[in-house]
Amino acid sequence: MSEEVLSAPHIMEFPYTRSTGPVVGAFLTGLRDQKVLGYQASDGRVMCPPPEFDAGTNAPVDAAGLVEVGAEGVVTSWSWNPVPRDGNPFDRPFAWALVKLDGADSSILHALDADRGAISTGMRVKVRWAEERVGFINDIACFEPA
Amino acid sequence: MRDVAIVSFAQHSQRREDSRNEIEILLPVIRDALAPIGLKTQDMGFTVSGSTDYLAGQAFAFVSALDAVGPWPPISESHVEMDGAFALYEAWVRLQHGDIDTALVYSFGKSSPGDVGRVLALQLEPYLLGPLWPDAVSLAALQARALLDSGKATEKDFARVVARSRRNARSNPFAQLQGDVDEAALLEEPLYADPFRLHDLPPVTDGAACIILAAGDRARELSDNPVWIKGIDHRIDLQAPGSRDLTVSPSTKLAAEKVGIPADVDLAEIHAPFSSQELILIEALGLDESKTAINPSGGALAANAVMVAGLQRFGEAFNRIQAGDGKNAVVHATGGPCLQQNLVAVLEAGK
Amino acid sequence: MSEPITGITTPIRMEYRYTPGTATSLFLRAMKEGRFEGRRCPSCQKVYFPPRGGCSMCGVEFAESVPLKNTGTIATYTVVNVNFANRTVDLPYVVAEVKFDGADVTTSLLLKGVGVDEVRQGMRVEAKWIPEDEWDFSLANISHVEALDEPDAPLESYKDAI
Ligand SMILES: [Zn+2]
């Protein structure tokens, strides 16, 4: 067919509202108060962010028993995002990092504000807190070199 | 267990389907799958599809896509919001009930209308991961870095996987990326989503696939050379990428153990959209590359119609066994971030 | 504030470049030119308007285009008493499923000029177009339907479209 294909912009938006449940709620409440919480699992490992169920026993996690971990840690893996997207922590190319916070045995994903050439696995980083914190994952603005 | 075989397969994929919508892409694919066995949709005991509405932003697209099978008079059908390979698993389970003998499985996906990397962020846990909008490439790149850091693989291994895919894809008319490429030249290309180079990523593909299953004697009636599903299983790992060892795929390994992969398996069709993932999966499946032909179709690095590429692995293995390229095959399909969910099956020629 | 967090909002926004497909594109091009154009199924001969991918009963692509008239029959309808977002029509109003003459399926359109107590199945109606200089590749070129001064159509003529 020689005719040009018809096309039109199509934008889909959903304003989802979610209940956090006790564990995610406690974690986000902690972020608002500049504390990072983890869960000491049945195998002894401290998981941060905390899961809602223990992967070993399938038992529900008791939010009251969450433990505070450090706001500093090490990069366990990182990647470069050359195409920032709407909703990303930065609107320029930036790094994603998995960070094992001090006292935790699992890693949390967030953006890392550092030059690409200065990033390496194992580097020490710390939480940069958002100035205005509301109980959301973006209360951690990003990680930055410690 | 009832013996279940693949008796027919059809597919289509290409870079960008501008002029046809999903139904129009599916119609000839379903017709091509039904034609060789001389059956109609209404002859099928069960119909099941795999797709995701977010790809093209059409709510309930899976319902309108049913038009493509001509579901009148009403048929027994189902849908999974996953790759069509997982729909095939549902069809296999349904056939185990014993009251029906045939099932039609299809899947479709148009990735071109949107930003597929962003669409796949919608499958993430929506409280702590989703709001950051990490795209599928960035997450797979974190996994690739972990693999490099572990010392289990090098960038040269990534390039070797890409070169093999391009080379094998030369015989695949539905591949988008094919040709003779030099591994050393690949490594000279700049880093893109560091540690990935652009060629470590799959292409953006629109496509559809259809497979017809039949049980026992019905399969023998419908086909002179049915390809039997000797085992099929799927397993899942923890959802949070930071809670897993990303350099291994325990769920693939467990599914492979349940299925029982023959030591002399001739070929493997592995659903690895990123070069690094193929290496993780070869290890988890326990394959020996010197004995087993890996992704003779070129795999998902050559054509990656999201929601279709896993079902295509079944079809590609079926085609090659029917063509006599091998007596048996391992098929793998994946879903979720960083190989979270994994399905493994063994196919075998036989009467 | 120190209240514990119990809920969050996680809005999503996705942008696409939508392409309607072969059959729907032909329909939309005809709408732009002020014509109703349906598509016939080569298997069961039913005429779809608007057409999408293929015949949903037979599972085959459409074959030929079929010009349709501007008139039709209300196969069924609903009276709307609660408005939804961005809709500015005065309540209550009638949404009619109109089977245009020559088509075998119905199209949802606003009915105007008929009281909610007067609307009935079988009522004959005519499509009213927006001004020609505003025509686009859109079904929205039809602003609404109005009743025709004709006897009602017999049930037989539209029952298969319900
Ligand atoms: Zn028809």
XYZ file of C-alpha atoms and ligand atoms in Angstrom:
660
model
C 0.000 0.000 0.000
C 1.431 3.343 -1.037
C -0.642 5.365 1.400
C 1.108 6.521 4.511
C 0.244 4.530 7.618
C -2.134 6.361 9.926
C -0.748 6.859 13.396
C -1.526 8.971 16.420
C -0.022 9.616 19.827
C -1.640 7.492 22.495
C -1.020 8.262 26.147
C -2.158 5.934 28.871
C -2.175 7.052 32.494
C -3.308 5.286 35.655
C -3.143 7.036 39.054
C -2.685 3.856 41.083
C -3.109 4.162 44.850
C -1.659 1.287 46.831
C -1.890 0.089 50.402
C 1.603 -0.641 51.616
C 0.864 -3.393 54.080
C 2.761 -3.506 57.386
C 6.284 -4.322 56.159
C 6.602 -1.973 53.188
C 4.796 0.674 55.268
C 7.343 0.329 58.064
C 10.229 0.480 55.579
C 8.853 3.643 53.942
C 8.094 5.192 57.351
C 11.737 4.524 58.205
C 12.947 6.247 55.032
C 10.862 9.290 55.874
C 12.599 9.363 59.269
C 16.048 8.837 57.659
C 16.353 5.250 58.835
C 16.863 2.224 56.579
C 15.241 -0.963 57.897
C 15.955 -4.587 57.085
C 14.672 -7.999 58.081
C 16.779 -10.677 59.725
C 15.627 -13.807 57.936
C 15.332 -17.317 59.341
C 18.686 -18.178 57.726
C 20.315 -15.350 59.664
C 20.806 -13.049 56.690
C 19.574 -9.465 56.906
C 17.479 -8.565 53.873
C 17.220 -4.925 52.850
C 14.720 -3.958 51.586
C 12.770 -6.319 53.843
C 10.594 -8.963 52.157
C 6.987 -9.414 53.276
C 7.472 -13.147 53.745
C 10.481 -15.129 54.898
C 11.892 -16.942 51.860
C 12.977 -19.883 54.019
C 9.873 -20.474 56.110
C 7.172 -18.596 54.134
C 6.090 -17.024 57.439
C 4.819 -13.433 57.324
C 7.462 -10.929 58.386
C 6.670 -9.090 61.623
C 7.133 -5.381 60.911
C 7.812 -4.728 64.604
C 10.925 -6.887 64.399
C 12.673 -5.001 61.578
C 16.243 -3.929 62.307
C 18.028 -0.753 61.295
C 20.916 -1.088 58.841
C 23.498 1.504 57.861
C 22.999 4.395 55.452
C 26.379 3.521 53.916
C 27.430 0.420 52.071
C 29.177 -1.089 49.055
C 28.217 -1.347 45.404
C 27.621 -5.008 44.512
C 26.806 -4.299 40.860
C 26.128 -1.287 38.663
C 25.096 -0.410 35.141
C 24.985 2.691 33.030
C 21.629 3.953 31.808
C 22.216 5.980 28.642
C 18.493 6.688 28.107
C 16.919 8.358 31.159
C 13.173 7.915 31.266
C 10.281 9.744 32.840
C 10.243 8.808 36.532
C 13.950 7.906 36.783
C 15.869 9.609 39.630
C 17.861 11.671 37.078
C 16.937 13.233 33.751
C 20.449 12.728 32.366
C 22.405 9.513 31.703
C 23.240 7.986 35.075
C 24.252 4.792 36.858
C 22.030 2.258 38.570
C 23.598 0.462 41.503
C 22.817 -2.476 43.727
C 24.067 -1.466 47.173
C 24.632 -3.745 50.138
C 24.190 -1.438 53.110
C 26.321 -1.995 56.198
C 24.667 -4.679 58.296
C 22.653 -6.053 55.369
C 23.303 -9.188 53.304
C 21.156 -8.309 50.270
C 21.246 -5.261 48.027
C 18.902 -2.388 47.331
C 18.518 -0.839 43.889
C 18.787 2.891 43.346
C 20.553 5.479 41.225
C 24.174 6.357 41.917
C 25.302 9.938 41.347
C 28.881 9.531 40.190
C 30.875 9.852 36.987
C 30.876 6.668 34.988
C 34.652 6.427 35.113
C 34.675 6.749 38.891
C 32.328 3.841 39.547
C 33.473 0.365 40.421
C 32.002 -2.665 42.098
C 32.995 -2.649 45.767
C 33.159 1.138 46.081
C 31.777 2.703 49.267
C 28.641 4.765 48.841
C 26.113 6.442 51.117
C 22.475 7.439 50.965
C 21.765 10.996 49.825
C 18.494 11.814 51.561
C 15.859 13.841 49.758
C 15.293 17.232 51.347
C 11.578 16.637 51.531
C 10.705 13.102 52.612
C 7.182 11.735 52.373
C 7.488 7.983 52.884
C 8.417 6.881 49.376
C 11.400 5.129 47.767
C 12.510 8.517 46.418
C 13.119 9.676 50.007
C 16.474 8.191 49.081
C 17.350 10.710 46.361
C 20.192 8.454 45.218
C 23.478 7.019 46.420
C 26.694 9.025 46.261
C 30.334 8.160 46.871
C 31.042 7.924 50.604
C 1.197 -38.615 32.410
C -0.391 -38.429 28.979
C 1.998 -38.122 26.062
C 1.600 -34.726 24.432
C 3.199 -33.652 21.150
C 3.605 -30.532 19.083
C 1.962 -31.214 15.738
C 2.129 -27.800 14.084
C 3.824 -24.418 14.356
C 3.642 -21.104 12.546
C 5.193 -17.728 13.248
C 5.825 -14.248 11.984
C 8.155 -11.567 13.218
C 9.770 -8.456 11.848
C 11.166 -5.119 12.968
C 8.056 -3.007 12.766
C 4.520 -3.880 11.764
C 3.070 -0.494 10.972
C 0.249 -1.372 8.655
C -1.271 -4.377 10.446
C -2.702 -4.544 13.943
C -2.281 -7.515 16.281
C -5.325 -9.340 14.956
C -4.168 -8.887 11.381
C -0.705 -10.229 12.274
C -2.205 -13.215 14.075
C -4.820 -14.252 11.502
C -2.456 -15.778 8.904
C -0.232 -17.284 11.623
C -3.128 -19.175 13.171
C -4.385 -20.207 9.744
C -0.901 -21.449 8.807
C -0.716 -23.519 11.987
C -4.134 -25.103 11.459
C -3.792 -25.773 7.725
C -1.285 -28.677 7.765
C -3.415 -30.689 10.204
C -6.721 -29.854 8.512
C -8.509 -28.639 11.633
C -10.488 -25.553 12.620
C -10.504 -23.549 15.843
C -13.746 -25.255 16.843
C -12.014 -28.648 16.633
C -9.609 -27.616 19.392
C -10.320 -28.860 22.903
C -8.704 -25.780 24.407
C -7.261 -22.455 23.248
C -4.851 -20.360 25.312
C -2.809 -17.244 24.589
C 0.064 -15.302 26.122
C 0.477 -11.541 25.743
C 0.601 -8.270 27.666
C -1.707 -5.336 27.011
C 0.888 -2.787 28.160
C 3.071 -3.443 25.091
C 0.858 -1.463 22.741
C -1.178 0.281 25.438
C -4.454 -1.342 24.488
C -6.421 -2.400 27.557
C -7.878 -5.878 27.137
C -6.052 -6.346 23.820
C -5.940 -10.054 24.634
C -9.738 -10.156 24.418
C -9.933 -8.499 21.018
C -7.059 -10.651 19.776
C -9.354 -13.645 20.226
C -11.040 -12.424 17.030
C -8.078 -13.942 15.224
C -9.085 -17.495 16.080
C -12.740 -16.989 15.110
C -14.134 -18.040 18.493
C -17.685 -18.742 17.295
C -19.523 -20.878 18.287
C -17.957 -20.195 21.708
C -14.721 -22.018 22.484
C -12.999 -23.019 25.708
C -10.162 -20.550 26.142
C -7.763 -18.927 28.565
C -5.007 -16.325 28.664
C -1.780 -15.741 30.585
C -0.141 -12.345 31.004
C 3.180 -13.986 30.153
C 5.128 -15.275 27.204
C 3.241 -17.794 25.081
C 5.576 -20.541 26.347
C 3.793 -20.320 29.693
C 0.463 -20.509 27.860
C 1.784 -23.704 26.270
C 2.456 -25.022 29.770
C -1.189 -24.342 30.698
C -2.320 -26.167 27.549
C -0.094 -29.127 28.429
C -1.611 -29.272 31.931
C -5.111 -28.982 30.440
C -4.371 -31.921 28.139
C -3.352 -33.962 31.178
C -6.974 -33.798 32.375
C -7.669 -36.423 29.753
C -11.009 -35.159 28.444
C -9.632 -33.301 25.420
C -7.030 -34.262 22.831
C -6.013 -31.001 21.152
C -5.028 -27.485 22.188
C -4.135 -24.338 20.295
C -1.577 -21.962 21.825
C -0.813 -18.530 20.439
C 0.947 -15.373 21.451
C 1.451 -11.952 19.977
C 3.312 -8.776 20.754
C 3.796 -5.431 19.071
C 6.681 -3.749 20.840
C 7.112 -0.997 18.254
C 4.303 1.384 19.339
C 5.878 2.051 22.749
C 9.132 1.975 24.702
C 9.475 -1.731 25.462
C 12.230 -1.183 28.036
C 9.850 1.029 29.988
C 6.878 -1.279 29.450
C 8.820 -4.098 31.097
C 9.364 -1.908 34.180
C 5.633 -2.394 34.785
C 6.250 -6.036 35.687
C 8.404 -4.995 38.651
C 7.348 -4.939 42.283
C 5.408 -1.635 42.347
C 6.391 -0.205 45.761
C 10.170 0.043 45.919
C 11.328 -0.876 42.391
C 8.609 0.242 39.993
C 8.532 3.902 41.081
C 12.195 4.259 40.036
C 11.331 3.008 36.506
C 14.444 0.894 35.948
C 14.181 -0.339 32.359
C 14.768 -3.931 31.278
C 18.156 -3.147 29.704
C 19.506 -1.464 32.851
C 18.451 -4.417 35.007
C 19.947 -6.987 32.643
C 23.130 -4.887 32.580
C 23.351 -5.117 36.383
C 23.158 -8.876 35.993
C 25.825 -8.841 33.266
C 28.158 -6.781 35.474
C 27.686 -9.234 38.327
C 28.583 -12.064 35.955
C 31.734 -10.284 34.767
C 32.757 -9.404 38.333
C 32.319 -13.030 39.403
C 34.950 -14.106 36.874
C 32.576 -16.650 35.325
C 32.444 -14.794 32.027
C 34.251 -12.089 30.097
C 33.223 -9.541 27.498
C 34.735 -11.923 24.941
C 32.179 -14.520 26.003
C 29.402 -11.977 25.454
C 30.772 -11.280 21.947
C 31.007 -14.999 21.221
C 27.315 -15.416 22.076
C 26.367 -12.498 19.813
C 28.486 -13.742 16.909
C 26.976 -17.210 17.179
C 23.465 -15.771 17.232
C 24.097 -13.638 14.134
C 25.714 -16.573 12.332
C 22.945 -19.053 13.180
C 20.240 -16.516 12.346
C 21.343 -16.446 8.699
C 19.070 -19.439 8.102
C 16.147 -17.921 10.006
C 13.804 -15.890 7.756
C 12.164 -14.346 10.822
C 15.423 -13.004 12.275
C 16.172 -9.300 12.148
C 19.855 -9.448 12.986
C 21.954 -11.953 11.112
C 25.290 -12.304 9.378
C 28.927 -13.118 9.754
C 30.359 -10.884 12.421
C 33.843 -10.825 13.814
C 34.028 -11.255 17.578
C 37.042 -8.975 17.868
C 35.241 -6.272 15.892
C 32.270 -6.532 18.239
C 34.532 -5.799 21.186
C 35.792 -2.638 19.500
C 32.308 -1.129 19.513
C 31.670 1.432 22.261
C 29.955 0.538 25.492
C 26.287 1.494 25.531
C 24.471 0.408 28.696
C 27.818 -0.314 30.328
C 28.799 -3.187 30.537
C 26.603 -3.861 27.491
C 27.403 -2.853 23.974
C 24.418 -2.275 21.713
C 24.781 -5.737 20.173
C 24.348 -7.396 23.577
C 20.722 -6.181 23.496
C 17.866 -7.779 21.568
C 16.214 -5.925 18.684
C 12.725 -4.428 18.979
C 10.410 -6.852 17.209
C 6.718 -7.227 16.411
C 5.437 -10.752 15.958
C 3.124 -13.652 16.622
C 3.371 -17.423 16.930
C 0.997 -20.372 17.132
C 1.576 -23.964 18.234
C -0.877 -26.845 18.173
C -0.587 -29.626 20.730
C -2.216 -33.023 20.578
C -2.233 -35.975 22.958
C -1.352 -39.602 22.279
C -2.976 -41.254 19.264
C -4.604 -37.998 18.214
C -1.113 -36.567 17.682
C -0.177 -39.609 15.581
C -3.322 -39.128 13.464
C -2.624 -35.462 12.875
C 1.072 -35.671 12.083
C 3.460 -38.200 10.540
C 6.258 -36.863 12.694
C 4.946 -35.317 15.898
C 7.516 -33.908 18.316
C 6.852 -35.103 21.850
C 7.101 -33.039 25.000
C 9.032 -35.479 27.207
C 9.080 -33.147 30.186
C 8.079 -29.610 31.073
C 8.433 -27.602 34.295
C 8.679 -23.987 35.373
C 10.054 -22.375 38.509
C 10.584 -18.904 39.933
C 13.257 -17.019 41.863
C 12.872 -14.157 44.346
C 11.465 -11.040 42.696
C 13.926 -8.505 44.086
C 17.084 -8.552 41.910
C 19.125 -7.386 44.918
C 18.066 -10.435 46.921
C 19.379 -12.907 44.370
C 22.769 -14.071 43.180
C 22.300 -12.754 39.659
C 25.139 -14.837 38.238
C 23.168 -18.062 38.546
C 19.631 -19.192 37.732
C 18.464 -21.581 40.463
C 14.944 -21.731 39.051
C 16.238 -22.859 35.647
C 18.469 -25.431 37.308
C 15.599 -26.805 39.373
C 13.230 -26.932 36.392
C 15.930 -28.722 34.392
C 16.374 -31.285 37.166
C 12.627 -31.913 37.284
C 12.471 -32.342 33.514
C 15.598 -34.467 33.212
C 17.770 -33.246 30.357
C 19.279 -36.105 28.306
C 23.081 -36.155 28.226
C 23.007 -36.483 24.434
C 20.649 -33.588 23.710
C 21.259 -32.393 20.149
C 20.058 -28.819 20.280
C 18.865 -26.153 22.667
C 16.597 -23.199 22.020
C 17.225 -20.806 24.897
C 15.187 -17.661 25.523
C 17.953 -15.231 26.439
C 17.196 -11.682 25.285
C 20.644 -10.504 26.445
C 23.985 -12.093 25.566
C 25.047 -12.498 29.204
C 21.834 -14.356 30.027
C 22.573 -17.105 27.521
C 25.800 -17.921 29.401
C 23.971 -18.106 32.752
C 21.317 -20.358 31.240
C 23.748 -22.720 29.488
C 25.362 -23.314 32.876
C 22.036 -23.730 34.688
C 20.817 -26.194 32.060
C 24.093 -28.105 32.320
C 24.685 -28.006 28.564
C 27.952 -28.818 26.851
C 28.382 -26.448 23.904
C 30.615 -28.920 22.094
C 27.813 -31.488 22.002
C 24.637 -29.408 21.885
C 23.859 -26.828 19.192
C 22.889 -23.670 21.062
C 20.137 -21.525 19.540
C 20.352 -22.715 15.940
C 17.645 -20.142 15.141
C 19.731 -17.282 16.500
C 17.509 -17.012 19.575
C 16.066 -13.859 21.087
C 19.175 -11.843 20.201
C 18.164 -12.209 16.557
C 14.438 -11.488 16.940
C 12.718 -10.634 20.205
C 8.977 -10.244 19.881
C 8.207 -9.781 23.568
C 5.653 -12.377 24.792
C 6.322 -14.437 21.650
C 10.039 -15.219 21.777
C 9.639 -18.008 24.348
C 6.915 -19.769 22.371
C 9.069 -19.355 19.265
C 11.795 -21.361 21.002
C 9.397 -24.329 21.119
C 8.539 -23.799 17.475
C 12.122 -23.457 16.313
C 13.107 -26.660 18.140
C 10.063 -28.404 16.645
C 11.022 -27.274 13.127
C 14.576 -28.525 13.489
C 13.620 -31.890 14.919
C 11.073 -32.333 12.111
C 13.768 -31.376 9.599
C 16.033 -34.077 11.030
C 18.640 -31.684 12.436
C 18.430 -33.495 15.749
C 16.501 -36.193 17.586
C 15.838 -34.123 20.700
C 16.018 -30.611 22.098
C 15.969 -28.552 25.258
C 13.617 -25.577 25.176
C 13.784 -22.703 27.635
C 11.608 -19.628 28.142
C 11.905 -16.793 30.621
C 9.916 -13.947 32.126
C 10.400 -11.236 34.731
C 13.465 -9.104 35.468
C 16.911 -10.727 35.217
C 15.582 -14.220 34.395
C 13.172 -14.366 37.333
C 10.857 -17.069 35.975
C 12.086 -19.947 33.890
C 10.442 -22.764 31.980
C 12.336 -25.797 30.721
C 11.100 -28.542 28.423
C 12.583 -31.491 26.566
C 11.315 -32.315 23.072
C 11.939 -35.564 21.241
C 11.200 -37.054 17.830
C 9.227 -40.303 17.727
C 6.060 -42.027 16.599
C 4.346 14.459 61.017
C 5.106 11.037 62.404
C 2.127 8.930 61.387
C 3.154 5.544 59.953
C 2.940 5.233 56.167
C 0.069 2.981 55.080
C -0.440 3.961 51.453
C 1.336 5.475 48.480
C 0.371 6.644 45.012
C 2.342 5.221 42.091
C 1.041 6.904 38.944
C 2.078 5.448 35.637
C 2.237 7.229 32.295
C 2.994 5.426 29.056
C 3.390 7.023 25.651
C 2.736 5.148 22.443
C 2.519 5.787 18.728
C -0.701 3.996 17.896
C -1.299 2.511 14.451
C -4.801 1.203 13.813
C -4.140 -1.572 11.301
C -5.261 -2.147 7.731
C -9.042 -2.492 8.051
C -9.498 0.276 10.601
C -7.245 2.606 8.577
C -9.508 2.204 5.546
C -12.505 2.991 7.737
C -10.817 6.076 9.210
C -9.777 7.368 5.770
C -13.369 7.080 4.606
C -14.571 8.925 7.720
C -12.177 11.766 6.892
C -13.891 12.034 3.512
C -17.364 11.937 5.036
C -18.195 8.368 4.033
C -19.318 5.350 6.010
C -17.334 2.349 4.873
C -17.744 -1.115 6.372
C -15.862 -4.306 5.562
C -17.372 -7.616 4.557
C -16.284 -11.012 5.882
C -15.628 -13.276 2.885
C -16.760 -16.288 4.910
C -20.044 -15.368 6.621
C -20.732 -12.208 4.545
C -21.357 -10.104 7.660
C -20.482 -6.412 7.284
C -18.531 -4.871 10.155
C -18.657 -1.162 10.993
C -16.287 -0.028 12.309
C -14.087 -2.928 11.222
C -11.058 -3.921 13.291
C -8.768 -6.821 12.433
C -11.005 -9.463 10.979
C -14.315 -11.255 11.373
C -14.598 -12.167 15.038
C -16.810 -15.133 14.251
C -14.877 -16.696 11.395
C -11.285 -15.666 12.127
C -10.524 -14.398 8.607
C -9.366 -11.089 7.190
C -11.916 -8.816 5.602
C -12.138 -8.852 1.838
C -14.126 -5.989 0.363
C -15.221 -2.536 1.400
C -18.946 -1.893 1.600
C -20.345 1.642 1.440
C -23.011 2.144 4.089
C -25.896 4.563 4.429
C -26.145 7.343 6.942
C -29.296 5.806 8.405
C -29.835 2.944 10.777
C -31.871 1.272 13.489
C -31.477 1.357 17.260
C -30.820 -2.292 18.114
C -30.561 -1.554 21.823
C -29.738 1.402 24.084
C -28.968 2.486 27.617
C -30.029 5.547 29.613
C -27.068 7.190 31.346
C -27.823 8.865 34.678
C -24.290 9.233 36.073
C -21.637 11.174 34.190
C -18.064 10.001 34.018
C -14.889 12.047 33.870
C -14.560 14.633 31.094
C -18.040 13.979 29.765
C -20.062 17.181 29.478
C -23.396 15.910 28.128
C -26.469 16.912 30.156
C -27.975 14.067 32.174
C -29.837 11.895 31.553
C -28.845 10.927 28.035
C -29.207 7.912 25.760
C -26.397 5.868 24.248
C -27.796 3.898 21.351
C -26.358 0.830 19.664
C -27.077 1.736 16.054
C -27.107 -0.871 13.289
C -26.463 1.208 10.200
C -28.298 0.079 7.082
C -26.093 -2.430 5.302
C -24.067 -3.303 8.410
C -24.430 -6.405 10.588
C -22.948 -5.068 13.814
C -23.807 -2.015 15.902
C -21.977 1.217 16.718
C -22.349 3.085 20.043
C -23.520 6.671 19.501
C -25.189 9.443 21.435
C -28.920 9.884 20.709
C -30.245 13.433 20.768
C -33.684 14.963 20.361
C -35.533 12.005 21.838
C -36.630 11.894 25.474
C -35.372 9.030 27.606
C -38.999 7.887 27.905
C -39.496 7.817 24.134
C -36.440 5.860 22.975
C -37.139 2.281 21.929
C -35.589 -0.616 20.079
C -36.310 -0.531 16.367
C -36.368 3.278 16.250
C -35.023 4.592 12.941
C -32.215 7.161 13.207
C -29.846 9.209 11.083
C -26.203 10.119 11.790
C -25.429 13.833 12.255
C -21.947 14.903 11.215
C -19.890 17.687 12.724
C -19.035 20.591 10.331
C -17.072 19.381 7.290
C -14.042 21.561 7.976
C -13.613 19.705 11.290
C -13.660 16.178 9.834
C -10.748 14.052 10.967
C -9.690 10.389 10.796
C -12.210 9.669 13.519
C -15.572 8.205 14.411
C -16.018 11.446 16.366
C -16.971 13.050 13.024
C -20.417 11.766 13.988
C -21.610 14.002 16.789
C -24.796 11.998 17.447
C -27.827 10.365 15.876
C -31.348 11.808 15.621
C -34.671 10.081 15.104
C -36.109 9.786 11.599
C -39.793 10.266 10.907
C -40.219 6.631 9.867
C -42.057 3.609 11.246
C -39.992 1.391 13.559
C -37.992 -1.400 11.959
C -39.201 -4.949 12.727
C -37.241 -6.936 15.340
C -36.279 -9.435 12.667
C -34.143 -6.780 10.942
C -31.812 -6.151 13.885
C -32.115 -9.040 16.355
C -28.906 -10.727 15.151
C -26.924 -7.585 15.975
C -27.893 -7.584 19.644
Zn -17.265 -14.057 9.193
